[in-house]
CSV table of C-alpha atoms in Angstrom, one decimal:
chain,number,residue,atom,x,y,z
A,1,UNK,CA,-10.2,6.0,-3.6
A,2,UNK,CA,-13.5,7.2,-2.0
A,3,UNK,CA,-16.3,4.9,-0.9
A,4,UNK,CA,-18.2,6.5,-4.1
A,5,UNK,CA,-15.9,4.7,-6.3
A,6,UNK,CA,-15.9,1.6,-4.5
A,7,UNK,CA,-19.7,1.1,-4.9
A,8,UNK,CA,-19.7,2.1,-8.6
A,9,UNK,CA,-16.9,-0.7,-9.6
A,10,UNK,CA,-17.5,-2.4,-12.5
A,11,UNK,CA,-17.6,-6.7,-12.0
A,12,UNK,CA,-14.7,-8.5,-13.3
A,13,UNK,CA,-14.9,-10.8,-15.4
A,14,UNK,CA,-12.3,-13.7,-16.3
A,15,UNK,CA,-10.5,-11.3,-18.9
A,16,UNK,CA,-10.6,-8.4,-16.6
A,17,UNK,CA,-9.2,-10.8,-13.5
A,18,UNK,CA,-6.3,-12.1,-15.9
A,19,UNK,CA,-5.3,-9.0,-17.3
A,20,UNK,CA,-4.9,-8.1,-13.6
A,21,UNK,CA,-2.8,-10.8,-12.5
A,22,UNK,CA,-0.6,-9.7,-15.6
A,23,UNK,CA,-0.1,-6.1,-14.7
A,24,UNK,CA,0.7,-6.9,-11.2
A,25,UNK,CA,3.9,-8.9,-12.4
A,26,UNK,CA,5.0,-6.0,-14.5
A,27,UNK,CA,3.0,-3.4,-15.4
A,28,UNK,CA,5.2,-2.5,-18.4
A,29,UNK,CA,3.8,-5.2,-20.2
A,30,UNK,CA,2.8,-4.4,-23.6
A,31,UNK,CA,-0.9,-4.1,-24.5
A,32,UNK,CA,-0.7,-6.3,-27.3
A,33,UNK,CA,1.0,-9.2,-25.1
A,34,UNK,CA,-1.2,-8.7,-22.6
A,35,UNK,CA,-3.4,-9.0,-25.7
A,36,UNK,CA,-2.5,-12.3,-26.9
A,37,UNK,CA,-2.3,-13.8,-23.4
A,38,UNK,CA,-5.9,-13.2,-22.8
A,39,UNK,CA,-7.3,-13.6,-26.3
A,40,UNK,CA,-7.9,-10.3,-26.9
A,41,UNK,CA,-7.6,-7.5,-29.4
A,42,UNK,CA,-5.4,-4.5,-28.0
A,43,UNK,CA,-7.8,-2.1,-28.1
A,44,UNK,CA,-10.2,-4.4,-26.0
A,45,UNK,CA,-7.1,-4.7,-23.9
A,46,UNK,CA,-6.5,-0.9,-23.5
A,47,UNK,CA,-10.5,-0.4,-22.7
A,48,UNK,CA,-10.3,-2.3,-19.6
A,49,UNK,CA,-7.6,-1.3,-18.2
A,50,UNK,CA,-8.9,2.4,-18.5
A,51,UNK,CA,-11.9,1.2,-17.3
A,52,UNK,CA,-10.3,-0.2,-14.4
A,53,UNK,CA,-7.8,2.4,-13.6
A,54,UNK,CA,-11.2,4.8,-13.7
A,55,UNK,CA,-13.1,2.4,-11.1
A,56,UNK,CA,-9.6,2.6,-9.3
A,57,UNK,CA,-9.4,-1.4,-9.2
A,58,UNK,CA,-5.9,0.1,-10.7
A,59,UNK,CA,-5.0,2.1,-8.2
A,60,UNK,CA,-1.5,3.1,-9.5
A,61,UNK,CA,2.0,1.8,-11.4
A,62,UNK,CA,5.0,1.6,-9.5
A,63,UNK,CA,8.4,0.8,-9.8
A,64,UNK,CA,9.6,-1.0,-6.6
A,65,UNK,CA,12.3,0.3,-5.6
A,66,UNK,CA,15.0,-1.5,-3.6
A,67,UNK,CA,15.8,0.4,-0.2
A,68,UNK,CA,19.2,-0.6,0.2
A,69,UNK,CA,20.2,0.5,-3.3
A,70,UNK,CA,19.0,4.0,-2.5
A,71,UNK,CA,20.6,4.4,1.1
A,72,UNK,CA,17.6,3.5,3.2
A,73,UNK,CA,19.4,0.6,5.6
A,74,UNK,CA,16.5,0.5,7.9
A,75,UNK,CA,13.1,-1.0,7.9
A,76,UNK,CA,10.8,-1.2,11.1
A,77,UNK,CA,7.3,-2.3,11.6
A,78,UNK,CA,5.7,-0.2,14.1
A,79,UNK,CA,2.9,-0.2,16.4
A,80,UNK,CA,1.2,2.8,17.1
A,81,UNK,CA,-1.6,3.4,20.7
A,82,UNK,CA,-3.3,6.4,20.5
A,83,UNK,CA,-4.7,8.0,23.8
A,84,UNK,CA,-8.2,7.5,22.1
A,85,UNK,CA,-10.1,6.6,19.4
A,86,UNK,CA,-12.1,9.4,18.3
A,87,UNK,CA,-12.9,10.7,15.0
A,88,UNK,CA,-10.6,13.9,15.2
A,89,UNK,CA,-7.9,11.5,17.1
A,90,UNK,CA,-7.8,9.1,14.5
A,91,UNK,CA,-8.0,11.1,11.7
A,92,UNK,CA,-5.3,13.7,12.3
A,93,UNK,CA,-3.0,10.5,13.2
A,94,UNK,CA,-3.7,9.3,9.5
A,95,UNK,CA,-2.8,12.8,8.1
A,96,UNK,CA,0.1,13.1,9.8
A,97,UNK,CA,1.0,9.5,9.0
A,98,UNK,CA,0.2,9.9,5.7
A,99,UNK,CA,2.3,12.9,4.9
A,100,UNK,CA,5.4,11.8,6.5
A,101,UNK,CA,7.6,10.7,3.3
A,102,UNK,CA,9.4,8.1,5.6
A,103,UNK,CA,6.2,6.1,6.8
A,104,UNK,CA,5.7,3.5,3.7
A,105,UNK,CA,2.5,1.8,4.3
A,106,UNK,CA,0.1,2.5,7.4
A,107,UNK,CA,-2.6,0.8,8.3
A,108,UNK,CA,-5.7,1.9,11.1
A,109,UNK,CA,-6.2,-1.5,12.6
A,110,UNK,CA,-7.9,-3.8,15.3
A,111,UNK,CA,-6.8,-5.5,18.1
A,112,UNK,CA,-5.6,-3.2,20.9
A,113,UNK,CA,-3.2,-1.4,18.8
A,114,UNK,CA,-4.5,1.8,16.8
A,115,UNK,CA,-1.9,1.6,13.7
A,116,UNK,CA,0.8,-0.6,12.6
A,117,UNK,CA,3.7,1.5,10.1
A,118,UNK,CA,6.1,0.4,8.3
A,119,UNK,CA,9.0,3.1,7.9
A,120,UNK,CA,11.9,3.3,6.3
A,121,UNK,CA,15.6,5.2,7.3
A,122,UNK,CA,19.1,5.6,6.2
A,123,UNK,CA,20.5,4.8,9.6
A,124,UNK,CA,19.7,4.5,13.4
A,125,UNK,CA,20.2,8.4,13.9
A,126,UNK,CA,17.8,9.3,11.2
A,127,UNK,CA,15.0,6.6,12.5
A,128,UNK,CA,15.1,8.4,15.9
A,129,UNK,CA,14.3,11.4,14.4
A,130,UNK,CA,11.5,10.3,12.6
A,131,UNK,CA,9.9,8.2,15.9
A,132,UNK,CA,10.6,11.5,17.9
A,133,UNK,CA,9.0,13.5,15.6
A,134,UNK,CA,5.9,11.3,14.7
A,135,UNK,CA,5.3,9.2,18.3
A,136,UNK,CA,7.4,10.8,21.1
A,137,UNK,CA,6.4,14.8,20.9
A,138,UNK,CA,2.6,14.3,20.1
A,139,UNK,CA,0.4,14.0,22.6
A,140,UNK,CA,-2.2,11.8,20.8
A,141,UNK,CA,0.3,8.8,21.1
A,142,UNK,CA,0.1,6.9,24.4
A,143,UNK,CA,2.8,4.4,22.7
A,144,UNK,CA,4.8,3.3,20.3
A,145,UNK,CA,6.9,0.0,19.3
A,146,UNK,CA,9.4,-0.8,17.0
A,147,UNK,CA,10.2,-3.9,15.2
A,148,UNK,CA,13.5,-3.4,13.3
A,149,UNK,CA,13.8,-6.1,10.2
A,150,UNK,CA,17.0,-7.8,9.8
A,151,UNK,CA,16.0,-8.9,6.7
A,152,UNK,CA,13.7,-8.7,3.9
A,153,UNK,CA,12.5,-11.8,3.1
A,154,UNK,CA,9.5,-10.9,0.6
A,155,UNK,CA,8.5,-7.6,-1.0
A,156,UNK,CA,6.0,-6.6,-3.6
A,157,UNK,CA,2.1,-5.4,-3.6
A,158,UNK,CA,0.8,-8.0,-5.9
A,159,UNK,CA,-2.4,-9.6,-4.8
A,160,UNK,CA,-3.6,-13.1,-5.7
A,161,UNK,CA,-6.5,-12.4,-8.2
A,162,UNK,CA,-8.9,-15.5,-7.5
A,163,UNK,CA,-11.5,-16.3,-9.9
A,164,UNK,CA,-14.6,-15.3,-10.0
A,165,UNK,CA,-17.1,-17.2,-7.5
């Protein structure tokens, strides 16, 4: 979402904010539950959620997919020091970051440490592959470290919708 969409979101109001918080639990909800949870006709229902997926408040529907049932065994958390912090630095580290099919979330961040990953492989050989291609042969990267999970303890993207103050 650009910052040209940000500034042009619509407020949400206490219908908007619970449609929200029904969506995020499972977006497969029919529009005429949704409809009768909120006290709402469908078609209202249906107009605000365009209306939100427009404003990109709704960025997208997923399925979450569970990584071990597709093959993908390992999960690391990974911090990222670029050499620098420039502009063209930064920015071709996101690009690359962001193309790479195996890097599920990445965030540019504070605190000493340019990025933090979170990537996913099918095994060990595979994982070094991927760090050697995205951290050890470019030259931007100063360091890198891994965090392998032993466990998932909670996964989603849901976000606690808070009423409105």
């Amino acid at each position: 979402m650009t910052r040209a969409a940000s500034s042009r979101r619509p407020t949400l109001d206490s219908y908007d904010r619970a449609i929200l918080r029904i969506v995020q639990q499972n977006a497969k909800t029919p529009q005429r539950t949704i409809a009768e949870l909120v006290n709402l006709s469908p078609a209202a229902v249906q107009r605000r959620v365009a209306a939100m997926e427009d404003a990109g408040i709704i960025a997208g529907n997923v399925a979450i997919v569970d990584t071990s049932a597709v093959g993908m065994a390992i999960t690391s958390i990974v911090e990222v020091h670029l050499t620098d912090e420039r502009i063209a630095t930064v920015d071709a580290a996101k690009a690359l970051f962001r193309s790479a099919p195996e890097v599920q979330q990445c965030y540019y961040v504070t605190g000493g440490i340019s990025f933090v990953l979170v990537i996913v492989a099918p095994d060990m050989v595979a994982y070094e592959a991927t760090t050697r291609r995205l951290f050890a042969e470019n030259e931007a990267i100063t360091s890198f470290r891994s965090l392998i999970a032993l466990d998932r303890v909670k996964m989603g993207a849901e976000i606690e919708i808070l009423p409105k103050v």
